[in-house]
Amino acid sequence: MKRILTALTLSLGLFTASAQATTAADVDSFTLDNGMKIMVLEDSSIPNANMYLFWKVGSRNEVPGITGISHFFEHMMFNGSKKYGPKMFDRTMEAAGGANNAYTTENLTVYTDWFPANALETIFDLEADRIQHLDIDPKMVESERGVVQSERLTGLENSNWRAINEAVKGVAFQAHPYRWSVIGHESDIAAWSLEDLKQYHKTYYAPNNAVVVIAGDVKLAEVKRLANQYFAPIPAQEPPQEVRTVEPLQKGERRVFLRKESVSTPNVMLAYHVPATSHADYYALDLLTAILSQGNSSRLYQALVDKQIAVAADTYMPMSFDPNLFYIMTVANQGVTAKELELETIAQINKVAREGVTEQELEKVKNAKLINFYRTMETINGKANTLGTYELFFGSFEQLFNAPESYSKVTVEDIQRVAQTYLVRANRSVGVLAATEEADQ
């Protein structure tokens, strides 16, 4: 144990020293006349750079009939535009030594480019072309529609998490658009019209709806020059409508059962409503997720997996613009019923609410959070992604540099308080995924 603690202390010291290399003062930002905000972090540790484009559009911006359309654009943005036709975005970037990816969430669609710093202008050219001149070609739309339909089908077949998560969201939310999955409903995917797609792209892929982060071996003056040359001419659009729907207070437990013949043992998901990421309770809730499920010494692992009640136990709380859910997912061991697993899981949650946690447990997860945090901040990729994430979810990238202090301030009383406040039965939705439904008692 002493050797582990010594190593941990040394690691924290190293990571602290590393993190001190980047401060809020190292980040520059400017906003183009069309409303696009650009943040720049000069870091010459390696001769590479990242460009992250955070578009403020995700499944929360959709309405019934066009669900899944945000994720669809994650595909379409690689299918050709005015200057760079089909497949040329990837080919051009790869020829310059770069690579890319993208992801869509309930809140954001994010495009990531990694490249040698001397390819910076090429990346600006590629991104400006697909923002302003994306070719929403009918044949390409139909081809990509089929890809997304297949992705939805195979995802639900292959992932018990995705299947039960979709069902639980559907009962936990009755009004807010978080109630549908990011990939959308099958019938909506089949029904998007070209006009739907064109209007959605025009509205949400407007420069005034984006935050761009560039980190790496770049100079602020050069980034400004290229941003003015390539991004500034793209016209702004009317700002998208705000998401006005507020999920009503849940006043009693909700339940959903999902039958899936291929499931060998029951899966149980619990979901509790929690505030948006910008809320003061975020850090305590985030640490509570770790206390429950992070590592072999976590509460759920010891109570469920070590005792062979479950083969897996995990927690998840997405960063979120609006109040969202705190998920607990467990998978039963052979011979354990869904009801037994559910009751044992709830017993552990109630124990935290009733008795609290120990100082040692809290310090352990704080240390783990800090190590992961500083490890992420060691790379230009991690810096770019984290700067944009804090800018959008916490209101300012400067909050990133307060995160270690915010975690350190959380007390055992805070952990018990948030458990008592949010992880209660009336605020809970329960999902069971199994091959057969248990009989009525």
Short mmCIF file of C-alpha atoms in Angstrom, two decimals:
data_model
loop_
_atom_site.label_atom_id
_atom_site.label_comp_id
_atom_site.label_asym_id
_atom_site.label_seq_id
_atom_site.Cartn_x
_atom_site.Cartn_y
_atom_site.Cartn_z
CA MET A 1 0.00 0.00 0.00
CA LYS A 2 2.82 2.37 0.88
CA ARG A 3 4.41 1.86 -2.51
CA ILE A 4 1.08 2.62 -4.21
CA LEU A 5 0.56 5.78 -2.19
CA THR A 6 4.09 6.92 -2.84
CA ALA A 7 3.64 6.37 -6.55
CA LEU A 8 0.35 8.21 -6.45
CA THR A 9 1.88 11.16 -4.65
CA LEU A 10 4.72 11.32 -7.14
CA SER A 11 2.28 11.09 -10.02
CA LEU A 12 0.17 13.92 -8.66
CA GLY A 13 3.26 16.02 -8.27
CA LEU A 14 4.32 15.37 -11.85
CA PHE A 15 0.86 16.00 -13.23
CA THR A 16 0.54 19.18 -11.20
CA ALA A 17 3.81 20.39 -12.59
CA SER A 18 2.69 19.49 -16.11
CA ALA A 19 -0.65 21.21 -15.74
CA GLN A 20 1.03 24.33 -14.49
CA ALA A 21 2.55 24.61 -17.95
CA THR A 22 -0.88 25.63 -19.27
CA THR A 23 -2.90 28.41 -17.67
CA ALA A 24 -5.94 30.44 -18.63
CA ALA A 25 -3.59 33.24 -19.66
CA ASP A 26 -2.15 30.95 -22.36
CA VAL A 27 -5.49 30.77 -24.15
CA ASP A 28 -6.38 33.51 -26.61
CA SER A 29 -9.80 33.94 -28.15
CA PHE A 30 -11.43 36.17 -30.69
CA THR A 31 -14.81 36.34 -32.41
CA LEU A 32 -15.23 36.93 -36.12
CA ASP A 33 -17.79 39.43 -37.40
CA ASN A 34 -20.07 36.52 -38.35
CA GLY A 35 -20.18 35.36 -34.72
CA MET A 36 -17.81 32.39 -34.88
CA LYS A 37 -15.74 32.19 -31.70
CA ILE A 38 -12.20 30.88 -32.08
CA MET A 39 -9.92 29.89 -29.22
CA VAL A 40 -6.18 29.41 -29.70
CA LEU A 41 -3.64 27.68 -27.49
CA GLU A 42 -0.07 27.93 -28.73
CA ASP A 43 1.82 24.76 -27.73
CA SER A 44 5.02 23.87 -29.55
CA SER A 45 5.70 20.67 -27.59
CA ILE A 46 5.28 18.71 -30.84
CA PRO A 47 5.08 20.00 -34.45
CA ASN A 48 1.38 19.12 -34.73
CA ALA A 49 -1.93 20.86 -34.17
CA ASN A 50 -5.62 20.09 -33.56
CA MET A 51 -8.71 21.86 -34.76
CA TYR A 52 -11.92 21.07 -32.89
CA LEU A 53 -15.19 22.46 -34.23
CA PHE A 54 -17.96 22.36 -31.63
CA TRP A 55 -21.37 22.85 -33.24
CA LYS A 56 -24.09 23.68 -30.76
CA VAL A 57 -26.50 21.11 -32.15
CA GLY A 58 -27.42 17.65 -30.92
CA SER A 59 -30.53 15.54 -30.48
CA ARG A 60 -31.94 18.10 -27.98
CA ASN A 61 -32.40 20.49 -30.91
CA GLU A 62 -34.59 18.06 -32.85
CA VAL A 63 -38.36 17.70 -32.85
CA PRO A 64 -40.57 14.66 -33.49
CA GLY A 65 -40.40 13.77 -37.17
CA ILE A 66 -36.74 14.67 -37.65
CA THR A 67 -35.12 12.83 -34.74
CA GLY A 68 -31.61 11.60 -35.53
CA ILE A 69 -30.96 14.35 -38.07
CA SER A 70 -28.09 15.84 -36.01
CA HIS A 71 -26.23 12.54 -36.09
CA PHE A 72 -26.99 12.20 -39.81
CA PHE A 73 -25.01 15.35 -40.54
CA GLU A 74 -22.03 13.82 -38.78
CA HIS A 75 -22.06 11.45 -41.78
CA MET A 76 -23.04 13.92 -44.48
CA MET A 77 -20.28 16.39 -43.64
CA PHE A 78 -17.77 13.93 -45.11
CA ASN A 79 -19.66 13.35 -48.37
CA GLY A 80 -18.58 16.20 -50.52
CA SER A 81 -18.91 19.93 -50.97
CA LYS A 82 -18.24 22.53 -53.67
CA LYS A 83 -14.44 22.43 -53.85
CA TYR A 84 -13.74 19.07 -52.29
CA GLY A 85 -16.09 16.45 -53.74
CA PRO A 86 -17.09 13.05 -52.35
CA LYS A 87 -14.29 11.34 -50.39
CA MET A 88 -11.96 14.29 -51.04
CA PHE A 89 -12.18 15.65 -47.49
CA ASP A 90 -10.51 12.55 -46.05
CA ARG A 91 -8.13 12.09 -48.96
CA THR A 92 -6.94 15.69 -48.88
CA MET A 93 -6.46 15.64 -45.16
CA GLU A 94 -4.61 12.32 -45.22
CA ALA A 95 -2.38 13.55 -48.06
CA ALA A 96 -1.42 16.43 -45.77
CA GLY A 97 -0.59 13.98 -42.98
CA GLY A 98 -3.74 14.54 -40.97
CA ALA A 99 -6.64 12.49 -39.64
CA ASN A 100 -10.11 13.28 -38.41
CA ASN A 101 -13.18 12.03 -36.61
CA ALA A 102 -16.51 13.28 -35.32
CA TYR A 103 -19.11 12.55 -32.68
CA THR A 104 -22.67 13.54 -31.91
CA THR A 105 -24.28 13.78 -28.48
CA GLU A 106 -27.55 15.02 -27.07
CA ASN A 107 -26.03 18.51 -26.93
CA LEU A 108 -23.24 18.88 -29.48
CA THR A 109 -21.83 17.70 -32.78
CA VAL A 110 -18.04 17.86 -32.74
CA TYR A 111 -15.55 17.50 -35.60
CA THR A 112 -11.93 16.80 -34.78
CA ASP A 113 -8.92 17.31 -37.06
CA TRP A 114 -5.35 16.28 -36.16
CA PHE A 115 -2.57 17.32 -38.51
CA PRO A 116 1.02 18.49 -38.92
CA ALA A 117 1.13 22.17 -38.06
CA ASN A 118 2.27 23.08 -41.57
CA ALA A 119 -1.09 21.80 -42.92
CA LEU A 120 -3.07 24.43 -41.02
CA GLU A 121 -4.23 26.33 -44.11
CA THR A 122 -5.38 23.12 -45.81
CA ILE A 123 -7.54 22.32 -42.79
CA PHE A 124 -9.09 25.80 -42.80
CA ASP A 125 -9.85 25.40 -46.50
CA LEU A 126 -11.44 21.97 -46.02
CA GLU A 127 -13.61 23.04 -43.11
CA ALA A 128 -14.73 26.33 -44.67
CA ASP A 129 -15.77 24.49 -47.84
CA ARG A 130 -18.02 21.98 -46.10
CA ILE A 131 -19.50 24.54 -43.73
CA GLN A 132 -20.52 26.91 -46.52
CA HIS A 133 -20.98 24.62 -49.51
CA LEU A 134 -21.99 21.16 -48.31
CA ASP A 135 -23.51 19.21 -51.20
CA ILE A 136 -26.74 17.65 -49.97
CA ASP A 137 -26.96 15.42 -53.00
CA PRO A 138 -30.14 13.24 -53.17
CA LYS A 139 -28.25 10.09 -54.15
CA MET A 140 -25.71 10.58 -51.40
CA VAL A 141 -28.49 11.25 -48.89
CA GLU A 142 -30.19 7.97 -49.74
CA SER A 143 -26.91 6.07 -49.54
CA GLU A 144 -26.04 7.58 -46.17
CA ARG A 145 -29.61 7.13 -44.92
CA GLY A 146 -29.13 3.39 -45.43
CA VAL A 147 -25.86 3.49 -43.51
CA VAL A 148 -27.52 5.19 -40.55
CA GLN A 149 -30.50 2.81 -40.61
CA SER A 150 -28.07 -0.11 -40.49
CA GLU A 151 -26.10 1.57 -37.70
CA ARG A 152 -29.26 1.95 -35.65
CA LEU A 153 -30.31 -1.66 -36.19
CA THR A 154 -26.95 -3.25 -35.45
CA GLY A 155 -26.33 -0.92 -32.51
CA LEU A 156 -29.52 -1.99 -30.79
CA GLU A 157 -28.85 -5.65 -31.60
CA ASN A 158 -25.24 -5.64 -30.43
CA SER A 159 -25.38 -3.28 -27.48
CA ASN A 160 -27.56 -4.06 -24.50
CA TRP A 161 -26.59 -0.64 -23.12
CA ARG A 162 -28.00 1.17 -26.16
CA ALA A 163 -31.17 -0.89 -26.16
CA ILE A 164 -32.03 -0.38 -22.49
CA ASN A 165 -30.83 3.22 -22.52
CA GLU A 166 -33.24 4.10 -25.31
CA ALA A 167 -36.12 2.51 -23.39
CA VAL A 168 -35.23 4.19 -20.07
CA LYS A 169 -34.83 7.65 -21.61
CA GLY A 170 -38.25 7.21 -23.15
CA VAL A 171 -39.94 6.88 -19.76
CA ALA A 172 -37.67 9.12 -17.66
CA PHE A 173 -38.38 12.11 -19.93
CA GLN A 174 -41.97 12.89 -20.86
CA ALA A 175 -41.47 16.31 -22.46
CA HIS A 176 -37.81 17.20 -23.04
CA PRO A 177 -36.09 16.07 -26.27
CA TYR A 178 -33.56 14.07 -24.26
CA ARG A 179 -36.32 11.42 -24.36
CA TRP A 180 -35.17 10.03 -27.71
CA SER A 181 -31.82 8.52 -28.55
CA VAL A 182 -29.18 10.43 -30.49
CA ILE A 183 -29.50 8.10 -33.47
CA GLY A 184 -33.23 8.83 -33.69
CA HIS A 185 -36.40 6.88 -34.38
CA GLU A 186 -36.42 4.39 -37.25
CA SER A 187 -39.41 6.00 -38.98
CA ASP A 188 -37.89 9.47 -38.75
CA ILE A 189 -34.61 8.32 -40.30
CA ALA A 190 -36.62 6.95 -43.22
CA ALA A 191 -38.63 10.15 -43.61
CA TRP A 192 -36.19 13.11 -43.52
CA SER A 193 -36.78 15.20 -46.65
CA LEU A 194 -34.14 17.10 -48.59
CA GLU A 195 -35.77 20.32 -47.43
CA ASP A 196 -35.47 19.16 -43.79
CA LEU A 197 -31.77 18.52 -44.32
CA LYS A 198 -31.02 21.78 -46.12
CA GLN A 199 -32.83 23.86 -43.53
CA TYR A 200 -31.19 22.04 -40.63
CA HIS A 201 -27.70 22.52 -42.08
CA LYS A 202 -28.34 26.21 -42.81
CA THR A 203 -29.65 26.82 -39.28
CA TYR A 204 -27.16 24.91 -37.17
CA TYR A 205 -23.98 24.91 -39.27
CA ALA A 206 -23.89 28.70 -39.23
CA PRO A 207 -20.66 30.28 -37.97
CA ASN A 208 -22.49 32.03 -35.15
CA ASN A 209 -23.47 28.58 -33.80
CA ALA A 210 -19.92 27.27 -33.46
CA VAL A 211 -16.92 27.38 -31.18
CA VAL A 212 -13.58 26.46 -32.75
CA VAL A 213 -10.53 25.45 -30.72
CA ILE A 214 -7.07 25.24 -32.26
CA ALA A 215 -4.23 23.94 -30.12
CA GLY A 216 -0.67 23.07 -31.04
CA ASP A 217 2.32 24.41 -32.86
CA VAL A 218 0.52 27.44 -34.28
CA LYS A 219 0.78 31.19 -33.87
CA LEU A 220 -2.16 33.37 -32.95
CA ALA A 221 -1.46 35.86 -35.74
CA GLU A 222 -1.45 33.13 -38.38
CA VAL A 223 -4.67 31.60 -37.03
CA LYS A 224 -6.32 35.03 -37.16
CA ARG A 225 -5.18 35.54 -40.73
CA LEU A 226 -6.52 32.19 -41.89
CA ALA A 227 -9.74 32.53 -39.91
CA ASN A 228 -10.42 35.87 -41.57
CA GLN A 229 -9.58 34.47 -44.98
CA TYR A 230 -11.59 31.22 -44.79
CA PHE A 231 -14.22 31.45 -42.03
CA ALA A 232 -15.10 35.15 -41.88
CA PRO A 233 -16.75 35.25 -45.36
CA ILE A 234 -19.29 32.58 -44.32
CA PRO A 235 -22.50 34.48 -43.57
CA ALA A 236 -24.14 34.31 -40.16
CA GLN A 237 -27.70 33.02 -39.88
CA GLU A 238 -30.60 33.78 -37.60
CA PRO A 239 -29.73 32.20 -34.25
CA PRO A 240 -31.51 28.85 -33.72
CA GLN A 241 -34.51 28.80 -31.42
CA GLU A 242 -33.66 28.07 -27.83
CA VAL A 243 -34.79 24.74 -26.41
CA ARG A 244 -37.67 25.96 -24.24
CA THR A 245 -39.07 22.70 -22.92
CA VAL A 246 -38.41 22.08 -19.26
CA GLU A 247 -38.92 18.51 -18.07
CA PRO A 248 -41.66 18.46 -15.40
CA LEU A 249 -40.72 17.24 -11.94
CA GLN A 250 -40.95 13.46 -11.71
CA LYS A 251 -43.30 12.53 -8.89
CA GLY A 252 -43.03 8.77 -8.74
CA GLU A 253 -41.01 5.79 -9.89
CA ARG A 254 -41.40 4.80 -13.53
CA ARG A 255 -40.62 1.39 -15.00
CA VAL A 256 -40.05 -0.14 -18.40
CA PHE A 257 -39.39 -3.72 -19.50
CA LEU A 258 -37.63 -4.58 -22.76
CA ARG A 259 -37.58 -8.13 -24.12
CA LYS A 260 -34.51 -9.31 -26.01
CA GLU A 261 -34.12 -13.02 -26.65
CA SER A 262 -30.33 -12.94 -26.98
CA VAL A 263 -29.81 -11.55 -23.46
CA SER A 264 -28.32 -14.29 -21.29
CA THR A 265 -28.95 -12.65 -17.90
CA PRO A 266 -31.07 -9.62 -16.96
CA ASN A 267 -29.70 -6.10 -17.35
CA VAL A 268 -31.03 -3.48 -14.95
CA MET A 269 -30.68 0.27 -15.48
CA LEU A 270 -31.61 2.89 -12.88
CA ALA A 271 -31.84 6.53 -13.94
CA TYR A 272 -32.28 9.55 -11.67
CA HIS A 273 -32.90 13.13 -12.79
CA VAL A 274 -29.98 15.45 -11.95
CA PRO A 275 -29.23 19.12 -12.76
CA ALA A 276 -27.38 20.43 -15.80
CA THR A 277 -23.57 20.30 -15.81
CA SER A 278 -23.35 24.02 -14.99
CA HIS A 279 -25.05 23.40 -11.61
CA ALA A 280 -23.02 23.67 -8.41
CA ASP A 281 -23.73 20.00 -7.57
CA TYR A 282 -21.99 18.70 -10.70
CA TYR A 283 -18.65 17.94 -9.05
CA ALA A 284 -20.20 16.12 -6.09
CA LEU A 285 -22.38 14.03 -8.39
CA ASP A 286 -19.42 13.25 -10.63
CA LEU A 287 -17.41 12.05 -7.64
CA LEU A 288 -20.39 10.00 -6.46
CA THR A 289 -20.43 8.14 -9.78
CA ALA A 290 -16.79 7.20 -9.16
CA ILE A 291 -17.41 6.12 -5.56
CA LEU A 292 -20.16 3.81 -6.79
CA SER A 293 -18.44 2.19 -9.74
CA GLN A 294 -14.85 3.19 -10.40
CA GLY A 295 -12.47 0.32 -9.80
CA ASN A 296 -12.57 -2.96 -7.89
CA SER A 297 -12.82 -1.18 -4.54
CA SER A 298 -15.94 0.82 -5.51
CA ARG A 299 -19.21 0.38 -3.67
CA LEU A 300 -21.11 -1.43 -6.42
CA TYR A 301 -18.20 -3.63 -7.43
CA GLN A 302 -17.67 -4.87 -3.89
CA ALA A 303 -21.37 -5.32 -3.12
CA LEU A 304 -22.49 -6.80 -6.43
CA VAL A 305 -19.59 -8.19 -8.46
CA ASP A 306 -17.43 -9.51 -5.62
CA LYS A 307 -20.50 -11.23 -4.16
CA GLN A 308 -21.39 -12.69 -7.60
CA ILE A 309 -24.75 -10.97 -7.76
CA ALA A 310 -23.68 -9.08 -10.88
CA VAL A 311 -21.02 -9.58 -13.54
CA ALA A 312 -20.80 -5.84 -14.23
CA ALA A 313 -21.83 -2.60 -12.56
CA ASP A 314 -21.24 0.86 -13.97
CA THR A 315 -22.42 4.45 -13.73
CA TYR A 316 -22.70 7.24 -16.27
CA MET A 317 -23.63 10.92 -16.07
CA PRO A 318 -23.33 12.80 -19.38
CA MET A 319 -22.28 16.43 -19.54
CA SER A 320 -25.42 18.28 -20.43
CA PHE A 321 -26.87 21.72 -21.19
CA ASP A 322 -30.18 20.86 -19.53
CA PRO A 323 -31.01 18.68 -16.52
CA ASN A 324 -30.33 15.08 -17.47
CA LEU A 325 -29.94 11.63 -15.90
CA PHE A 326 -27.55 9.84 -13.56
CA TYR A 327 -27.41 6.25 -14.82
CA ILE A 328 -26.54 3.04 -12.96
CA MET A 329 -26.25 -0.05 -15.15
CA THR A 330 -25.85 -3.59 -13.80
CA VAL A 331 -25.78 -7.04 -15.41
CA ALA A 332 -26.96 -10.03 -13.36
CA ASN A 333 -24.87 -13.09 -12.69
CA GLN A 334 -26.27 -16.49 -13.70
CA GLY A 335 -29.24 -17.44 -11.52
CA VAL A 336 -29.82 -13.91 -10.22
CA THR A 337 -33.18 -12.36 -11.08
CA ALA A 338 -33.68 -8.82 -12.24
CA LYS A 339 -35.60 -8.03 -9.08
CA GLU A 340 -32.83 -9.34 -6.82
CA LEU A 341 -30.24 -7.31 -8.70
CA GLU A 342 -32.36 -4.18 -8.64
CA LEU A 343 -32.99 -4.41 -4.90
CA GLU A 344 -29.31 -5.03 -4.10
CA THR A 345 -28.29 -2.04 -6.23
CA ILE A 346 -30.84 0.24 -4.62
CA ALA A 347 -29.71 -0.96 -1.19
CA GLN A 348 -26.20 0.30 -1.93
CA ILE A 349 -27.49 3.67 -3.11
CA ASN A 350 -29.69 4.03 -0.04
CA LYS A 351 -26.71 3.14 2.15
CA VAL A 352 -24.76 6.11 0.75
CA ALA A 353 -27.75 8.39 1.33
CA ARG A 354 -28.27 7.07 4.87
CA GLU A 355 -24.70 6.63 6.13
CA GLY A 356 -22.59 8.70 3.75
CA VAL A 357 -19.12 7.75 2.54
CA THR A 358 -15.73 7.77 4.22
CA GLU A 359 -13.02 10.39 3.85
CA GLN A 360 -10.75 7.69 2.43
CA GLU A 361 -13.24 6.76 -0.29
CA LEU A 362 -13.65 10.39 -1.29
CA GLU A 363 -9.92 11.10 -1.35
CA LYS A 364 -9.33 8.03 -3.50
CA VAL A 365 -11.74 9.14 -6.24
CA LYS A 366 -10.54 12.74 -6.03
CA ASN A 367 -7.00 11.57 -6.66
CA ALA A 368 -8.16 9.42 -9.57
CA LYS A 369 -10.10 12.33 -11.07
CA LEU A 370 -7.11 14.63 -10.81
CA ILE A 371 -4.78 12.10 -12.37
CA ASN A 372 -7.13 11.59 -15.31
CA PHE A 373 -7.70 15.32 -15.60
CA TYR A 374 -4.02 16.19 -15.77
CA ARG A 375 -3.27 13.24 -18.03
CA THR A 376 -5.83 14.59 -20.49
CA MET A 377 -4.26 18.03 -20.26
CA GLU A 378 -0.84 16.66 -21.19
CA THR A 379 -1.67 16.40 -24.90
CA ILE A 380 -2.67 19.07 -27.40
CA ASN A 381 -5.63 16.90 -28.37
CA GLY A 382 -6.80 16.67 -24.78
CA LYS A 383 -6.30 20.39 -24.26
CA ALA A 384 -8.33 21.31 -27.34
CA ASN A 385 -11.21 18.99 -26.47
CA THR A 386 -11.29 20.00 -22.81
CA LEU A 387 -11.09 23.74 -23.50
CA GLY A 388 -14.08 23.53 -25.82
CA THR A 389 -16.00 21.29 -23.44
CA TYR A 390 -15.62 23.71 -20.52
CA GLU A 391 -16.38 26.71 -22.72
CA LEU A 392 -19.70 25.19 -23.69
CA PHE A 393 -20.85 23.26 -20.63
CA PHE A 394 -19.51 25.56 -17.90
CA GLY A 395 -19.92 28.88 -19.69
CA SER A 396 -16.22 29.69 -19.95
CA PHE A 397 -13.00 27.84 -20.72
CA GLU A 398 -11.53 29.55 -17.66
CA GLN A 399 -13.62 27.23 -15.50
CA LEU A 400 -11.35 24.43 -16.71
CA PHE A 401 -8.53 25.82 -14.64
CA ASN A 402 -10.76 25.90 -11.55
CA ALA A 403 -11.79 22.26 -11.92
CA PRO A 404 -9.08 20.78 -9.65
CA GLU A 405 -10.08 23.19 -6.88
CA SER A 406 -13.78 22.48 -7.45
CA TYR A 407 -13.17 18.75 -7.03
CA SER A 408 -10.99 19.31 -3.97
CA LYS A 409 -13.73 21.34 -2.23
CA VAL A 410 -16.27 18.49 -2.31
CA THR A 411 -16.84 17.04 1.15
CA VAL A 412 -18.28 13.76 2.41
CA GLU A 413 -21.30 15.80 3.51
CA ASP A 414 -21.74 16.98 -0.09
CA ILE A 415 -21.70 13.39 -1.35
CA GLN A 416 -24.35 12.33 1.14
CA ARG A 417 -26.45 15.42 0.42
CA VAL A 418 -26.58 14.88 -3.35
CA ALA A 419 -27.37 11.19 -2.82
CA GLN A 420 -30.24 12.16 -0.50
CA THR A 421 -31.43 14.86 -2.88
CA TYR A 422 -31.36 13.12 -6.23
CA LEU A 423 -31.04 9.33 -5.80
CA VAL A 424 -34.52 8.82 -4.38
CA ARG A 425 -37.32 6.53 -5.48
CA ALA A 426 -39.75 9.22 -6.68
CA ASN A 427 -37.02 10.55 -8.97
CA ARG A 428 -36.09 7.12 -10.35
CA SER A 429 -36.82 5.28 -13.58
CA VAL A 430 -36.07 1.55 -13.77
CA GLY A 431 -35.41 -0.39 -16.92
CA VAL A 432 -35.10 -4.16 -17.17
CA LEU A 433 -33.75 -5.88 -20.27
CA ALA A 434 -34.17 -9.65 -20.29
CA ALA A 435 -35.06 -12.62 -22.47
CA THR A 436 -38.29 -13.18 -20.57
CA GLU A 437 -40.41 -10.97 -18.39
CA GLU A 438 -40.83 -12.07 -14.81
CA ALA A 439 -44.34 -13.33 -14.00
CA ASP A 440 -46.81 -11.33 -11.95
CA GLN A 441 -46.55 -12.05 -8.26
#
